[in-house]
Each structure stands twice: as C-alpha cells, then as structure tokens.
Short mmCIF file of C-alpha atoms in Angstrom, two decimals:
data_model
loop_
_atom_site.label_atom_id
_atom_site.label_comp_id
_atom_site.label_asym_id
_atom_site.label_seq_id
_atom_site.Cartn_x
_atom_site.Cartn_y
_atom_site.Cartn_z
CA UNK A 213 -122.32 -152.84 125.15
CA UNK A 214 -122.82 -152.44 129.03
CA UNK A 215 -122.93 -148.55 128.20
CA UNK A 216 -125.24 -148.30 125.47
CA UNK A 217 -127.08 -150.43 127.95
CA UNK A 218 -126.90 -147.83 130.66
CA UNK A 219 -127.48 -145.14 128.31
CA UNK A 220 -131.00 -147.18 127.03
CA UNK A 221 -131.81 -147.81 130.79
CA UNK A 222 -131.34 -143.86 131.60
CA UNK A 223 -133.42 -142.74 128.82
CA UNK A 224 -136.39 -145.38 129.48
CA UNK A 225 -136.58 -143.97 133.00
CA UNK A 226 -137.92 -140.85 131.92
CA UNK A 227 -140.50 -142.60 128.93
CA UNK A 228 -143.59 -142.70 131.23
CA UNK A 229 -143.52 -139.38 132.59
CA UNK A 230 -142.66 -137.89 129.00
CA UNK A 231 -145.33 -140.17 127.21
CA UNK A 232 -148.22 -139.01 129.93
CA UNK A 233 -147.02 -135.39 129.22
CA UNK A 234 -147.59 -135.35 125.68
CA UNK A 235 -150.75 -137.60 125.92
CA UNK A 236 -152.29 -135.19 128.41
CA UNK A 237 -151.87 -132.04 126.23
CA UNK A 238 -152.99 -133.69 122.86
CA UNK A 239 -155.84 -134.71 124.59
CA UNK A 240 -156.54 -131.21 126.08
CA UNK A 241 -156.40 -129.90 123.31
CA UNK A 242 -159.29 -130.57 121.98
CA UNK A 243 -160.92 -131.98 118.24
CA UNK A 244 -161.38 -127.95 117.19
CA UNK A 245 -157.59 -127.72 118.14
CA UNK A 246 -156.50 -130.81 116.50
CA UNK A 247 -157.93 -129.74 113.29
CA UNK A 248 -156.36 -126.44 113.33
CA UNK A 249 -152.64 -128.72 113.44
CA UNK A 250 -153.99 -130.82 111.18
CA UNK A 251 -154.67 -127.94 108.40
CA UNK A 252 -150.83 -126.58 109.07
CA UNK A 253 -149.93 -130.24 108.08
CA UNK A 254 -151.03 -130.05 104.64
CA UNK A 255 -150.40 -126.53 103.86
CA UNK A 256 -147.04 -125.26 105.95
CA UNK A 257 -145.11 -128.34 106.52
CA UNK A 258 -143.02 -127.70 103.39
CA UNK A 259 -142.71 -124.02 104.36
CA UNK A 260 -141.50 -124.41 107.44
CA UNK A 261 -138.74 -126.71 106.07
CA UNK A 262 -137.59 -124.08 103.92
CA UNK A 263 -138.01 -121.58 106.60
CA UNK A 264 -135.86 -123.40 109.10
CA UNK A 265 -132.87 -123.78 106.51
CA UNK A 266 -132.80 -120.11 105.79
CA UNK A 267 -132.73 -119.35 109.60
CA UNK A 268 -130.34 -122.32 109.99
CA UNK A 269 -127.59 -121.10 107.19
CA UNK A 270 -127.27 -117.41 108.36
CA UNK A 271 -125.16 -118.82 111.22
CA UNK A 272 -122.09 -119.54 110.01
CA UNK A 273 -121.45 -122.91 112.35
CA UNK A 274 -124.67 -124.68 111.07
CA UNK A 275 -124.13 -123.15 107.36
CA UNK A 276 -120.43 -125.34 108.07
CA UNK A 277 -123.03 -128.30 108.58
CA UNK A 278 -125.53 -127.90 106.34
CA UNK A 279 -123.69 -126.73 103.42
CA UNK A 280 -123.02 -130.23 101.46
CA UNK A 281 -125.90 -130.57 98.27
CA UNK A 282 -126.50 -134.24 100.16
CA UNK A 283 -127.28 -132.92 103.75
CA UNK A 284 -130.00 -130.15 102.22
CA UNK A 285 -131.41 -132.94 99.97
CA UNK A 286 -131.75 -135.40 102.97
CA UNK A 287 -132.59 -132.91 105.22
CA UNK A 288 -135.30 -130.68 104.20
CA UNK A 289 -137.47 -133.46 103.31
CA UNK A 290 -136.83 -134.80 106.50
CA UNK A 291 -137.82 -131.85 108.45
CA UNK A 292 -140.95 -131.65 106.20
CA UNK A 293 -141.79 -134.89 107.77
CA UNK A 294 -140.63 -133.86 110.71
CA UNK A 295 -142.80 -131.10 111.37
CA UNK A 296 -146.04 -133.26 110.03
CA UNK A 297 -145.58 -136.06 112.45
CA UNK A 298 -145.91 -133.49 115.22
CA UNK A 299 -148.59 -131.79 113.61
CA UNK A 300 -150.46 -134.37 113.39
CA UNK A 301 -149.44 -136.12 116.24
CA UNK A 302 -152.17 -138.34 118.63
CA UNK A 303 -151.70 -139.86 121.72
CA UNK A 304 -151.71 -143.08 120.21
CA UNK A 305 -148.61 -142.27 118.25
CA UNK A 306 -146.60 -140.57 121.48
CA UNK A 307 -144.80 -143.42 122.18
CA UNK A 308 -143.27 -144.04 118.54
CA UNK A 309 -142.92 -139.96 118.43
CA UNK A 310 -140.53 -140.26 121.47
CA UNK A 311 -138.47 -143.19 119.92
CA UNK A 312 -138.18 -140.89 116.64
CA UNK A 313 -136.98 -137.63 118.75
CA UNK A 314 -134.19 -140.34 120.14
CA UNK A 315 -132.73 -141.08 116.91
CA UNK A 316 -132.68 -137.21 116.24
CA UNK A 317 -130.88 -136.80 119.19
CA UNK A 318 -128.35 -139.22 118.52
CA UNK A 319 -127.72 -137.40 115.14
CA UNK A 320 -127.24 -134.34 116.40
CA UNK A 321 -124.96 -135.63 118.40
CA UNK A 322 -122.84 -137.65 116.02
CA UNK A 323 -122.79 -134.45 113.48
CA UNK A 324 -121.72 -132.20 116.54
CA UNK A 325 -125.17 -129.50 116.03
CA UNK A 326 -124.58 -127.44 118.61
CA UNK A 327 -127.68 -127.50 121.32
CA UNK A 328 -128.30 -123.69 120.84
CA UNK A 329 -128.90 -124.54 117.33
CA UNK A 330 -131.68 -126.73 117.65
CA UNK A 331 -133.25 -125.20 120.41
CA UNK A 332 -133.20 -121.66 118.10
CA UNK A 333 -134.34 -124.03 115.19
CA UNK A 334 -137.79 -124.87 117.54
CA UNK A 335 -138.04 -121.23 118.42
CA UNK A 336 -138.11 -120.05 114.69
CA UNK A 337 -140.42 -123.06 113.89
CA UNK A 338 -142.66 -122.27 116.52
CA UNK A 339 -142.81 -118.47 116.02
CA UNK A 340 -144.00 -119.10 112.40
CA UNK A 341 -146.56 -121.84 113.16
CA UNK A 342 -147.57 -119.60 115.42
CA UNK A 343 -148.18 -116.65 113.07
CA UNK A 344 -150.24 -119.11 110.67
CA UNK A 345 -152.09 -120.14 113.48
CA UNK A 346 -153.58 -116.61 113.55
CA UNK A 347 -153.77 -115.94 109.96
CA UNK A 348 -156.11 -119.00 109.99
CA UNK A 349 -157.71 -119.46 113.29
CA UNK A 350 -157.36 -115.87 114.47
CA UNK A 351 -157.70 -115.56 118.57
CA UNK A 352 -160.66 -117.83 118.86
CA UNK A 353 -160.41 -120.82 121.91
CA UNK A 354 -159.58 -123.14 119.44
CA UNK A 355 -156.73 -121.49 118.58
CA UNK A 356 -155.35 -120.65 121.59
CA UNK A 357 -155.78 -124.25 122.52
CA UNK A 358 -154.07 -125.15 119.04
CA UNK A 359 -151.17 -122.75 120.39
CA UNK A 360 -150.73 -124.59 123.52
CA UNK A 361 -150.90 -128.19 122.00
CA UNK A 362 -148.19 -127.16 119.61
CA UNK A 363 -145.76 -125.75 122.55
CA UNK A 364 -146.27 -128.67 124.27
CA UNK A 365 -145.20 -131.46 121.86
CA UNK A 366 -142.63 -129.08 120.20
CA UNK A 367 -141.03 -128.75 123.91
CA UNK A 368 -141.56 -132.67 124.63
CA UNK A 369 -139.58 -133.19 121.54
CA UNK A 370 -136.73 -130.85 122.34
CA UNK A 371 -136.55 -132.65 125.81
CA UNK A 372 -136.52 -136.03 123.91
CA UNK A 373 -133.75 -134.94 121.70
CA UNK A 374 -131.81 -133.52 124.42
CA UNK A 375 -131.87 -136.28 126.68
CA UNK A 376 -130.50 -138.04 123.97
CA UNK A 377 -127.81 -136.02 122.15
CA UNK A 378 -126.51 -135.33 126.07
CA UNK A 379 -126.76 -139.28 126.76
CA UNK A 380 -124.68 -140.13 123.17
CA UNK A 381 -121.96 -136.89 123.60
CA UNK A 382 -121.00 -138.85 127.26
CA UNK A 383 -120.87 -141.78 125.60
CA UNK A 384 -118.81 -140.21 123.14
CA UNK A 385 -116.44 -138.48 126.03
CA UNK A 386 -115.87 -141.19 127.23
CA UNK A 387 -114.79 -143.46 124.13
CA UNK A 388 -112.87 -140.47 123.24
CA UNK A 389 -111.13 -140.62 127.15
CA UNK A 390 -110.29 -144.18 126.58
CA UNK A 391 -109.10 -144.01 123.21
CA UNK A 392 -106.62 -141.52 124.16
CA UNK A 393 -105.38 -143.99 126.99
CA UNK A 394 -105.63 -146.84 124.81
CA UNK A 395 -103.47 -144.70 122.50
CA UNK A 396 -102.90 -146.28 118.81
CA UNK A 397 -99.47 -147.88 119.97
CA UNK A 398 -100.03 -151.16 121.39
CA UNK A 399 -96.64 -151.48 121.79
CA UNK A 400 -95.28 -148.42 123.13
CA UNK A 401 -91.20 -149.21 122.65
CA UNK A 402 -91.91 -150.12 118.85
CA UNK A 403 -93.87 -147.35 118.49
CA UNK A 404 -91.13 -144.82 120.02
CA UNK A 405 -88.39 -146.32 118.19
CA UNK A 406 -90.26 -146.21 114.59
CA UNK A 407 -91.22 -142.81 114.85
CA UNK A 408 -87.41 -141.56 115.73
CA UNK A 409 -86.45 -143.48 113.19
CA UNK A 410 -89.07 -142.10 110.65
CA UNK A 411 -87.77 -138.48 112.26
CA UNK A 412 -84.13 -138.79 112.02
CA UNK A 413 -84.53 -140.20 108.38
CA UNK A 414 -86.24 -137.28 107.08
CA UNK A 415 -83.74 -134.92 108.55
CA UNK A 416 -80.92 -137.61 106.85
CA UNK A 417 -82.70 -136.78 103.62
CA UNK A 418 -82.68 -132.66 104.44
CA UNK A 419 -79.05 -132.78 105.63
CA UNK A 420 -78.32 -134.43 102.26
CA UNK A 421 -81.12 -132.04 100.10
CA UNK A 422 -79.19 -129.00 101.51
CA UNK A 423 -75.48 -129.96 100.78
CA UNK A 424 -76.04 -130.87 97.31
CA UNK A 425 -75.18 -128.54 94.72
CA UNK A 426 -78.47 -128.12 93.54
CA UNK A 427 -79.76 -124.06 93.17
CA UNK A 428 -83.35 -125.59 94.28
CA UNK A 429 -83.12 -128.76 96.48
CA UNK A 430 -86.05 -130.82 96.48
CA UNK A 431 -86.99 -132.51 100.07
CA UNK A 432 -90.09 -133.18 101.60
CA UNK A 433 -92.17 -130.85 104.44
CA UNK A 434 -92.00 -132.28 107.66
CA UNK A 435 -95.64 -132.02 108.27
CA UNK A 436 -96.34 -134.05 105.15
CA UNK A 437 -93.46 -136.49 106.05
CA UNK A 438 -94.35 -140.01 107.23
CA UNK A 439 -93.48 -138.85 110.77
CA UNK A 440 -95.74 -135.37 110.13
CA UNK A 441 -98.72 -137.51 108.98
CA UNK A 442 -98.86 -139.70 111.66
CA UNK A 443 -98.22 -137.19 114.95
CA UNK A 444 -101.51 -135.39 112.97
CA UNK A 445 -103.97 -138.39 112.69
CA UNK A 446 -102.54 -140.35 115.33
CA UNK A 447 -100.02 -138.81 117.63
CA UNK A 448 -102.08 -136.19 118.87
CA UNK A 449 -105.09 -138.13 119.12
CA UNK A 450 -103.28 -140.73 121.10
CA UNK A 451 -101.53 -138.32 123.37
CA UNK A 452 -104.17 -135.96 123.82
CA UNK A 453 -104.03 -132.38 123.17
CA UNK A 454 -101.39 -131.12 125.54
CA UNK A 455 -98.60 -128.24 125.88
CA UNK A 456 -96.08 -130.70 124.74
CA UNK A 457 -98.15 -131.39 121.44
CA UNK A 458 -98.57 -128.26 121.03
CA UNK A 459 -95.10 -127.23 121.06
CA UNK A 460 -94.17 -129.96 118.63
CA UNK A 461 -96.81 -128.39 115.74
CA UNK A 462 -95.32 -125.17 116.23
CA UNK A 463 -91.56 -126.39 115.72
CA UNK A 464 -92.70 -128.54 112.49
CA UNK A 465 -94.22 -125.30 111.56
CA UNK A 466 -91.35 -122.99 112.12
CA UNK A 467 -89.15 -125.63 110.35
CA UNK A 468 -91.38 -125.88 107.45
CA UNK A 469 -91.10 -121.83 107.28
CA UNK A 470 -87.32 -122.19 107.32
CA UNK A 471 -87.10 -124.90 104.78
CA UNK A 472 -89.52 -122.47 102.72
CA UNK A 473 -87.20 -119.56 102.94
CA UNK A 474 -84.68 -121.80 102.25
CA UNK A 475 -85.48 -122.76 98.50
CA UNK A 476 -85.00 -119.16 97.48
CA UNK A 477 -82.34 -119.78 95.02
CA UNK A 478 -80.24 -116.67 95.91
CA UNK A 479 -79.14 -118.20 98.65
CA UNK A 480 -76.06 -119.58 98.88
CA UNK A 481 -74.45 -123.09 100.73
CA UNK A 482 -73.23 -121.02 104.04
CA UNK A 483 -77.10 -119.86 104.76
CA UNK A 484 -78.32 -123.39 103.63
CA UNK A 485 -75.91 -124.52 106.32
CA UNK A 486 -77.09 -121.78 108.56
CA UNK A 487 -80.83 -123.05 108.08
CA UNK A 488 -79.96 -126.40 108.26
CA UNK A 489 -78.67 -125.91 111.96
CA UNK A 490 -81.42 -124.19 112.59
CA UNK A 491 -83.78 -127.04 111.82
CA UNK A 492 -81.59 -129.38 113.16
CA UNK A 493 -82.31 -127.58 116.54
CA UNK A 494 -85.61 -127.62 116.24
CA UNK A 495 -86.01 -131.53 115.60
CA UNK A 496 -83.75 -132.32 118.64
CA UNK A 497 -86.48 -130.46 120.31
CA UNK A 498 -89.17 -132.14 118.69
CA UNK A 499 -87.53 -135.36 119.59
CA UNK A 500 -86.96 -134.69 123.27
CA UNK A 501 -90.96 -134.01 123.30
CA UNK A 502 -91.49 -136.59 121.83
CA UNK A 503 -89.36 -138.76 124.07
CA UNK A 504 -91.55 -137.14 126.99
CA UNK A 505 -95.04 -137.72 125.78
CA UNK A 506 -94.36 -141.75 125.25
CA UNK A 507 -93.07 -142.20 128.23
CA UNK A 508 -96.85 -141.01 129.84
CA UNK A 509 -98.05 -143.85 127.89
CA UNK A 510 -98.66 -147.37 129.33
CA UNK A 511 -100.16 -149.94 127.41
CA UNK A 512 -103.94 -150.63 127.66
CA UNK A 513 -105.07 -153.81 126.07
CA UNK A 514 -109.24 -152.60 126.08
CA UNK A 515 -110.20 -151.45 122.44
CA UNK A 516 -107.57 -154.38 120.94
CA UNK A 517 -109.29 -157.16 119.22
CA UNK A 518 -107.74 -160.46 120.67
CA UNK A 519 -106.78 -162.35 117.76
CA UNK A 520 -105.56 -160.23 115.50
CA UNK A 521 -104.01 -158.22 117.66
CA UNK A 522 -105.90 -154.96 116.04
CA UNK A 523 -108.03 -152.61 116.92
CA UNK A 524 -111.84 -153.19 117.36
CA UNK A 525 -114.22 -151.05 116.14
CA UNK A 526 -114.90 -149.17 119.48
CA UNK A 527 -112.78 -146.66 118.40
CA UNK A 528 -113.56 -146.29 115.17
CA UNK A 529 -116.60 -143.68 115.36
CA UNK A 530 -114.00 -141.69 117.12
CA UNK A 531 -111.39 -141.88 114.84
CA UNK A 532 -113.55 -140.80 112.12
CA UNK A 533 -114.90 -137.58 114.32
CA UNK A 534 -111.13 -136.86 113.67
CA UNK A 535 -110.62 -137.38 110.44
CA UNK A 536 -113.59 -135.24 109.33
CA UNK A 537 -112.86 -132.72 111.63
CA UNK A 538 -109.12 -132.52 109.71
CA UNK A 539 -110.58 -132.78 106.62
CA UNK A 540 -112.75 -130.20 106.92
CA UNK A 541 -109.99 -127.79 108.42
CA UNK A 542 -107.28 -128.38 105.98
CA UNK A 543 -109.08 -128.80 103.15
CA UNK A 544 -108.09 -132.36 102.61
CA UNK A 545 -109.66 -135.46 102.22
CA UNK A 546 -109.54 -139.27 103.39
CA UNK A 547 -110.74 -142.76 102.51
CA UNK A 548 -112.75 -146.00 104.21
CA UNK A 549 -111.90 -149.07 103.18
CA UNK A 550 -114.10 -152.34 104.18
CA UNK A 551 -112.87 -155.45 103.59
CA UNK A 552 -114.59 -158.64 103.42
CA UNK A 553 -113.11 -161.64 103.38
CA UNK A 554 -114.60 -164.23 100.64
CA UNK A 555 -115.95 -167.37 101.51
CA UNK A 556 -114.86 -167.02 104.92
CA UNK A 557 -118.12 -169.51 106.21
CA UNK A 558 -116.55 -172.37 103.50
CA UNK A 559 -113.18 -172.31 104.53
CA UNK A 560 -114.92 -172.68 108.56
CA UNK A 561 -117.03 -175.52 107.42
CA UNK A 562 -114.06 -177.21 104.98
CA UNK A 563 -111.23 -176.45 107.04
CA UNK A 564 -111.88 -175.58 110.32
CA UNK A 565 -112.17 -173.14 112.45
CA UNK A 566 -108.41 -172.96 113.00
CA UNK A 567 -108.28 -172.30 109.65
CA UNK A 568 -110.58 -169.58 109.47
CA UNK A 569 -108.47 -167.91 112.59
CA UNK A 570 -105.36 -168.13 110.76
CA UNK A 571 -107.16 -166.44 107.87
CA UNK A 572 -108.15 -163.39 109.57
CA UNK A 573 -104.92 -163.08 111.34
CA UNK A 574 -103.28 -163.44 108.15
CA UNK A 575 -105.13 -160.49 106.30
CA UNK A 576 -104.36 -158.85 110.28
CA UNK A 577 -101.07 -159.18 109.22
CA UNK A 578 -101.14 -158.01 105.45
CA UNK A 579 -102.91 -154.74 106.36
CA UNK A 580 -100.66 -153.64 108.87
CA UNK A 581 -97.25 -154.46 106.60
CA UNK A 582 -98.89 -152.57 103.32
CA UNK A 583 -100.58 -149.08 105.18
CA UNK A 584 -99.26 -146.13 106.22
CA UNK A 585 -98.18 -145.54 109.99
CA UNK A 586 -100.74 -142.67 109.77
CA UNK A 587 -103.51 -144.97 108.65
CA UNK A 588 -105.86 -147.09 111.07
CA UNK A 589 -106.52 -150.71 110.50
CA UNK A 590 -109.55 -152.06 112.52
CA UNK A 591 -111.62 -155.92 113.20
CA UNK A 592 -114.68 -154.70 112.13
CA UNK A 593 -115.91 -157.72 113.45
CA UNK A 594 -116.43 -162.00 111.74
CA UNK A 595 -114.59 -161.76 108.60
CA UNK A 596 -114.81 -157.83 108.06
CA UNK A 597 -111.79 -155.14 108.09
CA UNK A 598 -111.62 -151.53 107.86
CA UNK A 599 -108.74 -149.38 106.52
CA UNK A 600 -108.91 -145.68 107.73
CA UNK A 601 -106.66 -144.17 104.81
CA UNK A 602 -105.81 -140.45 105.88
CA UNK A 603 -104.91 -137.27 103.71
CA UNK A 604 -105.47 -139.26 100.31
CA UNK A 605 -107.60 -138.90 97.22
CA UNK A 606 -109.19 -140.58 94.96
CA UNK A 607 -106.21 -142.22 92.78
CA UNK A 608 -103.98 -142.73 95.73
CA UNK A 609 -107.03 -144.52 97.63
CA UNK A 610 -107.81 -146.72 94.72
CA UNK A 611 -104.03 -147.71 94.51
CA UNK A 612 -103.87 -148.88 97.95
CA UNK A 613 -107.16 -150.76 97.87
CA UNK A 614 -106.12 -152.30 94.73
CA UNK A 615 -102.63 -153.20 95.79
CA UNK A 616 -104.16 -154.89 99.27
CA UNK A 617 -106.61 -156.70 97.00
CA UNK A 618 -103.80 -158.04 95.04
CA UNK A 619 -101.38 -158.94 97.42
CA UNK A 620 -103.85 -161.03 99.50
CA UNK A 621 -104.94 -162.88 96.61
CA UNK A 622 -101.49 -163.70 95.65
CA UNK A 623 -100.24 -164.26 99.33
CA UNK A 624 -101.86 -167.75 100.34
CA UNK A 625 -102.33 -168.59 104.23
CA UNK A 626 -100.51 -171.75 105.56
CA UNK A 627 -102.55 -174.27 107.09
CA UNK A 628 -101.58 -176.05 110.53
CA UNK A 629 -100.71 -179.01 108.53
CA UNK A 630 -98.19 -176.68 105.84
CA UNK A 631 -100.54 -176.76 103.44
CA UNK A 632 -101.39 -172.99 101.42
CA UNK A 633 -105.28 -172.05 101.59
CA UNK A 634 -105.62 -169.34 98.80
CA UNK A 635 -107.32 -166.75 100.65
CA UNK A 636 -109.35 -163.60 98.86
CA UNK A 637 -110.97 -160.02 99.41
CA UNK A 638 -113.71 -157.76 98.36
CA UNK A 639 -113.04 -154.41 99.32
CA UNK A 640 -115.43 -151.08 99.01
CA UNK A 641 -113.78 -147.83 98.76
CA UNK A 642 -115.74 -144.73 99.98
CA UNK A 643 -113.71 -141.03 99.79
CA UNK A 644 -114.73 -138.18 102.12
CA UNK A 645 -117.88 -136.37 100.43
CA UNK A 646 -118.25 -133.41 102.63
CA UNK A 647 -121.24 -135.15 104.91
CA UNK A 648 -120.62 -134.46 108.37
CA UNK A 649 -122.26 -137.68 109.74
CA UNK A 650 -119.49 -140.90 109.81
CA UNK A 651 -121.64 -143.25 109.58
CA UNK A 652 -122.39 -141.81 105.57
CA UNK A 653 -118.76 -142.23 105.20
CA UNK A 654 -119.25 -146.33 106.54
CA UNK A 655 -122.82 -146.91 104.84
CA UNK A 656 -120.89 -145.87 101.06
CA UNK A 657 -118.06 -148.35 101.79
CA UNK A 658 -120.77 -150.63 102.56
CA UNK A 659 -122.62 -150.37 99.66
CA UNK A 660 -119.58 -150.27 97.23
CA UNK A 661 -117.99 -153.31 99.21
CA UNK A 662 -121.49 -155.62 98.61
CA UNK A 663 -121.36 -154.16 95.25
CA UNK A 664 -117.81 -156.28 94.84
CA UNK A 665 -119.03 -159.31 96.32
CA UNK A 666 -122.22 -159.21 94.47
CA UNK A 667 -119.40 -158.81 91.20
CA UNK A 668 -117.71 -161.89 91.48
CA UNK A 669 -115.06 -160.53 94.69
CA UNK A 670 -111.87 -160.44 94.79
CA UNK A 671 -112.28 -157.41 93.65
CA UNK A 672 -112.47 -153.45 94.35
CA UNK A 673 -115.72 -150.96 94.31
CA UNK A 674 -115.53 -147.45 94.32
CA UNK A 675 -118.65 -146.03 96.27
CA UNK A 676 -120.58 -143.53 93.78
CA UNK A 677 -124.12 -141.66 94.59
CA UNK A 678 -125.43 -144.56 91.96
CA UNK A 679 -124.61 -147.27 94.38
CA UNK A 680 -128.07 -148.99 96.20
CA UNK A 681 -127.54 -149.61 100.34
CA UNK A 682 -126.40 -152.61 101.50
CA UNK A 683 -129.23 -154.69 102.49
CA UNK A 684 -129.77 -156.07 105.60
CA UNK A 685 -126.66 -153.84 107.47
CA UNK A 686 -127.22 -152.20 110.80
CA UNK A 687 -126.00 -148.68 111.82
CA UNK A 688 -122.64 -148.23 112.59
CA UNK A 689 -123.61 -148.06 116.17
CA UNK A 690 -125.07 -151.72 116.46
CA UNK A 691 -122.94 -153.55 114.44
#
C-alpha cells in the first residue's frame, strides 16, 4: 500500500504544472480553432480508430497484442472515444483528461505495450489529423492554431501516460524483485526434499519403462513430469533466471530428445540401457543444480498471509504476467480459480470469530493437499481464495474445481469445543482466453464465481462471454 502511495504522491507532483500546460494551449487556441477539433470529432474519430489499428498490426509485437477478437472489440471503440475526448477537450475537463491518460498508462503497462508503440501510435494519429486539418481548414490562422492545440494535448497525454506506465513497470520490478526472494517455498528444506523426491521418482519410473520388455515403453517427458511443471511455473520464477536454470532446461531438453530417440522400436535393450545411462547422467546433473540454487534461498516471510500460512495476493499480478507469458509461448493454456467461502459473516456472528479463523485455515489447508506443486494457491483476502491452475484446459480445470468443491463440502471444520461446522464453497472458473491484460483473466472468475453464489453456492461456474460483471468489485489492483 505504502508504494502505490508513493507512486500516487509522485504522479500528483507533476498535476499542476501538466494541468496549467494543457489549460494554457486550449485556451490559446482560440474559438475558430476549437471548432476546427470539434468538426474532426464528429467526422474522423472513428477513422482514426481504424487507422491506428492498421498502423498498430503491421508490427508484429503489437499484432502479438492486439490480435485476440476481444482486445479489437474493446479497443477500437475505446480509441474512438479516445481520440474525441481530446478533440474536444476544454480546460474545464483537463483535470479529468489527466486522470483518464493515468489509467491508460497503467494499462499499457500491465499488457507490456512497448513505449515506442504508443509514442508511434500518437505520431500516426497526429500525422492524419493533421492532413484533415488541411483538407478542411486549409492554411488559414485558425488552422494553424487548430494544429498547435492538437500537438499540445496529444503530447500532454503521452507525458501523462508515460509518467504512469514508467511509475506502474517500477512498481512492477520491484514486486517481481521480491517475489523472486520471497520465492514460492516457504519452507525451503520441504521444498528441496519434495522436488528430489518428485525427480528421483520419475527416473524410478524410466529405469523401470526401459527394462521392461515392451518394443514401445510408455513413460512420461520430464518437462511435463510433476517435477518439469513446477521448475517451469515456479522454479524458475522463484530462483530467477540464472546460468544454473538455464542449464537445467537444457538437460531436461536433451533428456527428453534421448527418451524420444529412444522409443524407436528398432532398438534393442543394450541401447535402451545405453540411453538410460545417459539420462541418468544428466539428472544427477540436474539434481546437483538443483541442490545449488536452494541453497541461495533463505526464507522471507513478506508476501505470506499470516494465518493461513499462504500467499497474499501481492504476488499474484506477477504470477499471472508469467503464466500468460508461458501460455502464449508454448501454446498452452491455464486456469483462475476464486473461491468464496459461503456464509462466512454467519458462521463470525454464530460462532465466533475463532471459528471463522479455523474456517479459512481449514480451506488453507484443503487447497494446498488437493493442487498441483506447480499450481499457486493465494488469500485473496476475508473469505476469498484463488487457485492459479497451470498448463490445464478446460476439462482438467473443471475437474479440479469440482473435486475442491466437493471435498470441502464433505470435509467439515472442527470447532475449539470438537464440535464439526459444515463448511462450503462457491468457486468461478475462468480459462486463459488469449487477452493479454490479467486482470480479464480475474474479472471472468469473478463474474462466474458471483454467478455460483447468486445459484444457490456450493457450487462451480464456468466463466463464458454471456456472464454479466460482478457488481460492486474493484480492480485487481485495489482489492
């Protein structure tokens, strides 16, 4: 909180000088000049969205952004609206004009738009306004003035949005700094000796796939392995990008390549055995890694929520940056699950506070024991959960939301006194559409999850386009 604070406090500092700017050349400009902006309102606006997106998707980095049906529908009206409210911007409005370049800014930066991106998006914008200017006003005063006016709040936006997107991307460097610190193993030891464990019982099930008799053994990749999954989405994340972790995705690869060769069925037991020592080197090396990158790892309690003993959501806009990114590289997909816990301000009110503690700790507890190593299980703060599911679709999603669902309705909390409180959850499932902004991802598991509760709970919601917002919910950010 103390560094959105800052961030607020560093932005505000500039407000007068930025609002006077803009003020000063709106008024300069004239009433002749004003109406010239004013008649580009009502006839360009909707060209130059189109205009923009044409520019925009010839570069292959924003045509990555802008490519999902969603974003274009969103966005093109948007910039339509965009372009109006400067347009048609007055002094009186400046004020609201810089509060609405913010939130662009903070967009931008969440989506990861390059800054040479927007700033070529206000040059193209301007050029053209600037041809219509002439086609309509021709070189008269008025015009030029018109031409000035525009350059002005165009570049008073850009500064707006830039202050912004470079306040939110430190903010971001920084989460991202202390996530890696924090690392996603509380418990370091644990977390060392499950994921040798998970290692050396995948290469128990190779040793055993390659000395059967079988022409075409059947084992499982080490990158999609339990272990393979979670150095992916949380290893390397946790650890940081590093030689070390480096080294370790090029041994999985090269033992994935073997294990490919390997299932030609004209080879024969002595080059399975050949391979198999082979691979066999190459985990020992993984492990010694491995063994090296925990033991740079102290444990950091900031980013763990007290009582449960999970993480908060500070690192949750960071996690999803990841996932997306991963998604979008491997062509795979993953899920958000938000979790609700029902009637969570009755059992406060007939059973105590106590009561409502052991509750959360209790679904704490559940969540953990029933998802993936690889997954992420956050307090999204009161009564509310989220379940990061990684490399899943649709059906496998749905499974584990409705097996959580079911297993915490039939798994009653114990009371301080030994009594059972029957405890249950509404849960909204949202998959990975495509939409480069996280907080899409959260505002569909939102909607589906009131969608449960408003259905009697205890239940499970899929998210779908059809789904109405959430009322009443903040952004991600200020929740």
């Amino acid at each position: 909180m103390h560094s959105i604070t800052a961030v607020s406090s560093a932005i505000d500092t500039e407000n007068p000088a930025l609002v006077a700017a803009w003020q000063r050349g709106l008024t300069e400009a004239g009433p002749a000049a004003t109406q010239v902006l004013a008649q580009l309102a009502d006839t360009g606006a909707a060209e130059m969205a189109v205009h923009f997106y044409q520019v925009m998707l010839d570069d292959k980095r924003a045509s990555r952004l802008l490519s999902h049906d969603q974003v274009r529908t969103r966005l093109q009206p948007a910039m339509q609206r965009w372009v109006r409210d400067l347009l048609l911007a007055t002094p009186e409005r400046v004020e609201s004009l810089i509060a609405a370049q913010r939130v662009v800014g903070d967009v931008h930066a969440r989506v990861g738009i390059p800054v040479d991106l927007v700033t070529r998006g206000m040059r193209v914008l301007k050029q053209r306004l600037f041809q219509l200017i002439s086609e309509q006003a021709g070189h008269s005063e008025h015009a030029h003035a018109a031409v000035a006016c525009l350059t002005a709040s165009f570049d008073i936006a850009l500064e707006c949005m830039t202050l912004a997107y470079s306040n939110a991307r430190e903010r971001s460097s920084r989460t991202d700094a202390a996530y890696r610190l924090f690392s996603l193993v509380q418990n370091v030891g644990t977390e060392r000796e499950r994921q040798r464990a998970l290692l050396l019982d995948w290469e128990n099930t190779l040793l055993y796939a390659l000395a059967s008799q079988n022409e075409t053994p059947e084992f499982q990749s080490l990158a999609g392995s339990e272990f393979g999954l979670w150095l992916t989405h949380k290893g390397i994340p946790s650890f940081g990008e590093s030689s070390e972790t480096q080294q370790i995705c090029a041994l999985m690869a090269a033992v994935d390549q073997t294990l490919h060769d390997t299932l030609d069925t004209k080879r024969d037991l002595k080059v399975r055995s050949a391979h198999l020592q082979e691979v066999r080197a190459r985990v020992g090396q993984i492990r010694n890694l491995l063994g090296m990158l925990f033991e740079r790892i102290g444990e950091l309690d900031a980013g763990c929520d007290a009582l449960t003993n999970l993480l908060n959501r500070r690192f949750l806009p960071t996690v999803l940056r990841r996932e997306i990114e991963l998604a979008n590289k491997n062509k795979a997909g993953f899920a958000v699950l938000l979790l609700d816990l029902d009637h969570f301000k009755s059992i406060n009110d007939q059973h105590g506070h106590e009561a409502g503690d052991r509750a959360l700790q209790h679904i704490a507890s559940m969540l953990s024991q029933f998802t993936r190593g690889s997954d992420y299980v956050f307090r999204y703060g009161g009564e509310e959960f989220v379940v990061v599911l990684v490399a899943v679709d649709e059906r496998q999603a749905l499974v584990i939301a409705d097996g959580l669902c079911r297993r915490i309705s039939d798994s009653p909390v114990l009371l301080a006194d030994g009594q059972p409180l029957a405890i249950t959850t509404s849960i909204g499932v949202a998959l990975y559409d495509g939409h480069p902004d996280y907080e899409r991802v959260m505002a569909r598991a939102d909607a589906a999850m009131y969608q449960a509760k408003k259905q009697g709970r205890n239940r499970i919601v899929l998210a779908d386009d059809s789904l109405p917002e959430a009322p009443d919910r903040a952004s991600l950010q200020n929740r």
